[in-house]
Amino acid sequence: MTDFVHEQLNKLNNTLLDLFENSQNLNSLDLSSLTADPIQALEEDGNLELFLTLASRDIDLTNTPNIELVQRYLDLYSSTLYQKSKNVDTTSSLNWLFIAKCTVAVYGYLLRNILNSTLPLSESIHYWNGVYGSKRYEAYYALQTLPIRIGYLGVNTVKKMRTTQLGLKNIFDSPEHLFLNMFPKHAKDWIKSSQKQQRAFRFFSVKQASVFKQLVHEEIRQKIHTLDYFRTQQASRLGLMMKLTPFINEEGEDVKDIATQSNQCLSMMRHIIVPLTSIKTMDQFQVNETLDYIETSSISQPIDIAKGLLEITKDWSQCRSNITSMQNVYGQPSFVTRYWIPAVVGYFAGNTAIQFVTERQDDIIEWFSELGVTVRDFAIHWVWEPVLQVWDTIRLKDERLSLLGKEGLKSDIESLERMVSEFAQSRYHLSGQNINTVVQNVREGDMSIVLKAYEEEIKNPLKNAILGDLVQTLLIQVQKTKVDLDLAMTALDKLLKSNELNFAFLAVAPSMLMTWGTLSWMNRVWQRRSGRTIGLIGLPIRRTMRRIERLFNLSSDSNSLDCKSQGILLCEVHLLRSYSLQLPMRNSIRELFIEDLRDLENPRLSVKQKLETIERMTRSWYFLRPCHM
C-alpha cells in the first residue's frame, strides 16, 4: 500500500532523474561501464565520476530508501574527498547530483520515521481519551497499575527507613511520602495546594482514597496533554518538511539551485532533529526559529553536506530511543499491566471450569455424543433422504404412490365382458354382431341386458335361485362392482401421481425450513459481527474525520494550511490509513477510501476542495454516518 511519503519520494526521484540525464558529465562517460559496482569503481579504479554516477543510480527512491546503503556511499565519498581534496573538483554537477540524491533519501527516511512516530502517539491519545472521564475505566486503570505503585512505594519506604531511621507508622503518617511515591510526576501540585491544611492522614483512610482517585484522574489528563503537545510538535516538524521540500521545481534547476536546496534541506533536517536527541529538549521546537536558521545558513561544500547527512542518520537512532522512552512513560500501559487482571480472573475461572468438566466428563461426552447423533440423524433422515426421494420422483424412478396396477384393471374388465357375453348367449341366444354390441355396451358401462334379466329373476327369487339365472346375474353385478372400484382407484392413482412431486416437497419442507432458518441465523450472526467490527472501527474514523474537518474550518487561509496544520493533517491521515487496514476489501472499499485520503493530504488541493472531499466521503461511506452505530 503506497502512502504519502512514497508518493513524495517518487516525485522527487523523477525530478532528479531528469537532472541526472541532462548532466554533461554523464554524457562524457562510457555508458557500458554503468553496470559495474560503484564501490569497486572507486576503490580499485579510483574513478570518482563513475562512482558518483553508479552510486546515484543505485540509490532507489521509488521504494523505501536503503539508508544503510546511503550511509556507506556517503562515508566513502567523504573519506575520498578528504584524502584527495586538492585533486578533485567538488563543484561539478555529478557531485551535487549525488549529494541531491542522498539528501532526498535522508529526507524521505526522516520524513517517514517522524510520520510513523506520530502513530503510537495518536493511538495512545485515543486510548487515554477512552479512559479519561469514566469513573469505571479510571478505577480499573488504578487497579491495573496498583501493583506497580505499591512496589515503588515499598522500595522507597525501605530506603527511607534505612536512611532516616524512622518507623513505619511515622513514615505513613505523612501523605507526601505516600503519594509522591505512588504518583511521582503528579502529586507535587496536590502537595503544594494542601500544605495549608496540615493533617495526619491515616493509611487507607476515606480521604486518602478520594485523593488517590483525584490523582489518577489528573495523571490521565496530564498524559493526554503531554502526548497531544508532543504530537503537535512532531506535526510542526512534518509541516515544515512539507513546506521546505527540496527539488520541487520540475524544470529550471541548475548546479547552484541544487547546492542551495541541498544545503537548505540539510539545515532544516539538522534543526529538526537536534531537539529530539535529548529528552529534556524534545518539546523545544519552533517553526519560526527554524526558518530563520535556514535563511541565515550559507552554502556548504559537498563534503560538508555529506558529513551532515551522515550525522543525521546516526543521530536518529538516539532520537528514536528518546521517542520510545517518552511513549513508554506517557503512552498506554504495557501488555502485562493491561491484561494481568483478565489473566488472573481467567486462571481461576479456567481452573473452576476444568474441575467442572473433569467431574462431569462422562456426562459431557454423552451429551456431545447424543448431540452429534441427533444432528447426523436429522441430516440423513430428514434432509438427505427426502431430497433423494424428490430427485427420484422428478426422474420418475419412484412409484410409491401407485395404488393399482394397469394389468389388474384390464383383466377385471375383460373378465366382466366375457361373463356378460356368455350370459347373453345362454339366455338370449345372441351371436355375432349382437354379442359385439353387448360387449361394447359393457365397456361403456351399460349393463342393461343383465339388469333386465335380474329384474325378471328377482320376481321369483327362490325358484330362480335354484333353477334360474338369479345367481349368475348377481355374480355378474359383483364383478361389475369390482370393476367400478378398480376404475375409482385408477382415478385416485392418477390424482396422486399428478401431485406426487408436491407431496415429496411437502415431506421435505419442514426439515429444509428448519435447516434454512439455522443457516440464516448463523449468517446473520456473522454479518452482525462483521458489521459490529466495522462499526467499532467507524467510531475512531469519524472522530478523526471530525478533527480534520475542524482543522480546515479554523484555517485562516482558504488556499493552503500553515506548517503546523499541514503536519497535523498528515498525522491524522496517517492514522486513518492505519484504521483503513481493518476495512473490508470487497467492492474496493479499502482502496477507494485510501484514494479519498490521498485527496485530503494532497497539498495542491485548496481547503475548500478538501472540505468537499470530506462531504463526498460522508455521502459515500456508510461507516462515516452516525446512524450506522
XYZ file of N, CA and C in Angstrom, residues 275-368:
282
model
N 16.626 18.865 18.661
C 15.891 18.766 19.927
C 15.513 17.348 20.313
N 15.408 16.461 19.324
C 14.995 15.086 19.618
C 16.122 14.238 20.181
N 17.351 14.747 20.112
C 18.482 13.961 20.605
C 18.573 13.962 22.123
N 17.767 14.795 22.787
C 17.769 14.839 24.252
C 16.327 14.876 24.745
N 16.046 14.106 25.780
C 14.687 14.055 26.316
C 14.273 15.413 26.878
N 15.236 16.170 27.423
C 14.906 17.453 28.038
C 14.517 18.501 26.999
N 14.992 18.353 25.765
C 14.719 19.362 24.733
C 13.779 18.857 23.647
N 13.096 17.723 23.876
C 12.257 17.145 22.839
C 11.084 18.046 22.471
N 10.585 18.809 23.428
C 9.439 19.672 23.174
C 9.834 21.106 22.845
N 11.126 21.351 22.610
C 11.596 22.708 22.323
C 11.841 22.850 20.826
N 10.765 23.064 20.088
C 10.868 23.212 18.641
C 9.930 24.324 18.208
N 10.461 25.297 17.467
C 9.676 26.403 16.954
C 9.907 26.512 15.447
N 8.841 26.633 14.692
C 8.948 26.700 13.233
C 9.649 27.972 12.801
N 9.298 29.094 13.412
C 9.895 30.369 13.009
C 11.402 30.384 13.244
N 11.834 29.804 14.357
C 13.270 29.747 14.622
C 13.984 28.910 13.555
N 13.367 27.839 13.145
C 13.980 27.003 12.113
C 14.061 27.742 10.788
N 13.008 28.485 10.428
C 13.038 29.242 9.179
C 14.122 30.307 9.215
N 14.267 30.984 10.346
C 15.330 31.984 10.470
C 16.703 31.339 10.378
N 16.829 30.162 10.985
C 18.116 29.461 10.942
C 18.471 29.061 9.513
N 17.477 28.651 8.750
C 17.739 28.229 7.370
C 18.104 29.422 6.506
N 17.452 30.555 6.723
C 17.728 31.737 5.909
C 19.137 32.260 6.150
N 19.629 32.110 7.354
C 20.965 32.630 7.675
C 22.090 31.657 7.356
N 21.747 30.432 6.978
C 22.785 29.434 6.699
C 23.400 29.693 5.332
N 24.682 29.440 5.220
C 25.422 29.639 3.965
C 25.596 28.317 3.248
N 25.910 28.420 1.953
C 26.070 27.216 1.143
C 27.367 26.510 1.532
N 27.260 25.244 1.832
C 28.414 24.449 2.234
C 28.951 23.674 1.045
N 30.120 23.096 1.230
C 30.711 22.241 0.221
C 30.044 20.854 0.246
N 30.135 20.106 -0.868
C 29.522 18.765 -0.887
C 30.002 17.864 0.242
N 31.288 17.964 0.600
C 31.794 17.101 1.659
C 31.160 17.456 3.000
N 30.908 18.756 3.221
C 30.265 19.159 4.477
C 28.820 18.667 4.541
N 28.120 18.747 3.405
C 26.737 18.249 3.380
C 26.712 16.738 3.568
N 27.662 16.040 2.965
C 27.717 14.589 3.132
C 27.939 14.212 4.590
N 28.843 14.922 5.259
C 29.069 14.642 6.684
C 27.831 14.982 7.510
N 27.163 16.066 7.151
C 25.943 16.427 7.873
C 24.850 15.384 7.712
N 24.706 14.849 6.501
C 23.711 13.794 6.279
C 24.050 12.543 7.077
N 25.349 12.223 7.148
C 25.768 11.070 7.943
C 25.432 11.270 9.420
N 25.672 12.473 9.906
C 25.361 12.744 11.315
C 23.873 12.614 11.590
N 23.051 13.062 10.659
C 21.594 12.969 10.859
C 21.154 11.513 10.918
N 21.650 10.680 10.020
C 21.260 9.271 10.029
C 21.733 8.553 11.286
N 22.911 8.969 11.798
C 23.412 8.325 13.018
C 22.685 8.836 14.258
N 22.315 10.128 14.247
C 21.623 10.692 15.415
C 20.186 10.206 15.532
N 19.619 9.723 14.439
C 18.214 9.327 14.502
C 17.994 8.135 15.424
N 19.006 7.272 15.568
C 18.842 6.141 16.482
C 18.636 6.625 17.911
N 19.360 7.674 18.296
C 19.152 8.253 19.622
C 17.799 8.946 19.714
N 17.427 9.604 18.645
C 16.095 10.237 18.623
C 14.999 9.194 18.765
N 15.137 8.095 18.056
C 14.132 7.039 18.154
C 14.065 6.476 19.563
N 15.221 6.311 20.200
C 15.243 5.816 21.573
C 14.543 6.786 22.522
N 14.771 8.098 22.339
C 14.117 9.092 23.201
C 12.605 9.124 22.981
N 12.200 9.012 21.722
C 10.755 8.996 21.435
C 10.107 7.771 22.041
N 10.787 6.622 21.947
C 10.249 5.399 22.546
C 10.152 5.513 24.054
N 11.163 6.132 24.671
C 11.127 6.319 26.131
C 9.963 7.212 26.534
N 9.736 8.275 25.780
C 8.616 9.160 26.076
C 7.280 8.438 25.914
N 7.180 7.622 24.886
C 5.952 6.856 24.676
C 5.736 5.831 25.783
N 6.813 5.251 26.281
C 6.671 4.289 27.377
C 6.193 4.949 28.659
N 6.597 6.204 28.858
C 6.197 6.907 30.084
C 4.761 7.400 29.997
N 4.409 8.001 28.864
C 3.102 8.637 28.739
C 2.108 7.842 27.887
N 2.582 6.824 27.213
C 1.682 6.047 26.367
C 0.813 5.107 27.181
N 0.060 4.284 26.458
C -0.818 3.337 27.129
C -0.005 2.301 27.895
N -0.580 1.740 28.950
C 0.173 0.774 29.773
C 0.662 -0.411 28.953
N 1.634 -1.094 29.519
C 2.202 -2.249 28.837
C 1.189 -3.390 28.762
N 1.549 -4.388 27.973
C 0.670 -5.540 27.788
C 0.415 -6.252 29.109
N 1.448 -6.416 29.902
C 1.286 -7.105 31.193
C 0.383 -6.304 32.117
N 0.582 -4.981 32.149
C -0.236 -4.133 33.021
C -1.701 -4.170 32.613
N -1.968 -4.186 31.318
C -3.360 -4.156 30.844
C -4.081 -5.478 31.054
N -3.339 -6.570 31.011
C -4.034 -7.861 30.954
C -3.742 -8.777 32.142
N -3.084 -8.264 33.190
C -2.836 -9.176 34.309
C -4.129 -9.472 35.068
N -5.044 -8.516 35.139
C -6.324 -8.784 35.812
C -7.141 -9.819 35.043
N -7.362 -9.660 33.714
C -8.056 -10.732 32.994
C -7.337 -12.071 33.077
N -5.985 -12.040 33.117
C -5.247 -13.298 33.205
C -5.517 -13.994 34.542
N -5.519 -13.223 35.630
C -5.787 -13.824 36.942
C -7.221 -14.343 37.013
N -8.175 -13.518 36.552
C -9.577 -13.957 36.554
C -9.746 -15.172 35.652
N -9.098 -15.145 34.496
C -9.187 -16.288 33.589
C -8.573 -17.544 34.175
N -7.502 -17.358 34.959
C -6.873 -18.522 35.574
C -7.830 -19.215 36.545
N -8.426 -18.431 37.446
C -9.335 -19.037 38.415
C -10.609 -19.550 37.741
N -11.123 -18.779 36.787
C -12.314 -19.248 36.075
C -11.999 -20.508 35.274
N -10.824 -20.534 34.653
C -10.451 -21.728 33.898
C -10.237 -22.924 34.805
N -9.666 -22.692 35.987
C -9.470 -23.782 36.935
C -10.807 -24.365 37.384
N -11.763 -23.457 37.665
C -13.104 -23.924 38.052
C -13.771 -24.683 36.911
N -13.619 -24.163 35.690
C -14.233 -24.835 34.543
C -13.614 -26.210 34.310
N -12.297 -26.314 34.487
C -11.634 -27.608 34.292
C -12.110 -28.616 35.339
N -12.248 -28.150 36.578
C -12.761 -29.045 37.617
C -14.190 -29.504 37.305
N -15.014 -28.585 36.842
C -16.385 -28.949 36.489
C -16.410 -29.964 35.356
N -15.574 -29.736 34.328
C -15.540 -30.661 33.191
C -14.996 -32.014 33.625
N -13.998 -32.015 34.506
C -13.403 -33.281 34.950
C -14.407 -34.105 35.751
N -15.155 -33.447 36.617
C -16.127 -34.170 37.434
C -17.285 -34.723 36.607
N -17.655 -34.052 35.533
C -18.790 -34.472 34.712
C -18.342 -34.855 33.304
N -17.181 -35.469 33.253
C -16.607 -35.795 31.958
C -17.477 -36.777 31.179
N -17.944 -37.837 31.859
C -18.763 -38.840 31.172
C -20.079 -38.238 30.687
N -20.705 -37.413 31.532
C -21.968 -36.796 31.125
C -21.775 -35.861 29.947
N -20.699 -35.095 29.978
C -20.460 -34.153 28.881
C -20.178 -34.900 27.589
N -19.404 -35.996 27.700
C -19.143 -36.797 26.496
C -20.440 -37.376 25.951
N -21.300 -37.849 26.844
C -22.583 -38.401 26.404
C -23.459 -37.314 25.779
N -23.445 -36.109 26.360
C -24.236 -35.012 25.783
C -23.769 -34.694 24.362
N -22.482 -34.576 24.199
C -21.967 -34.251 22.868
C -22.198 -35.409 21.897
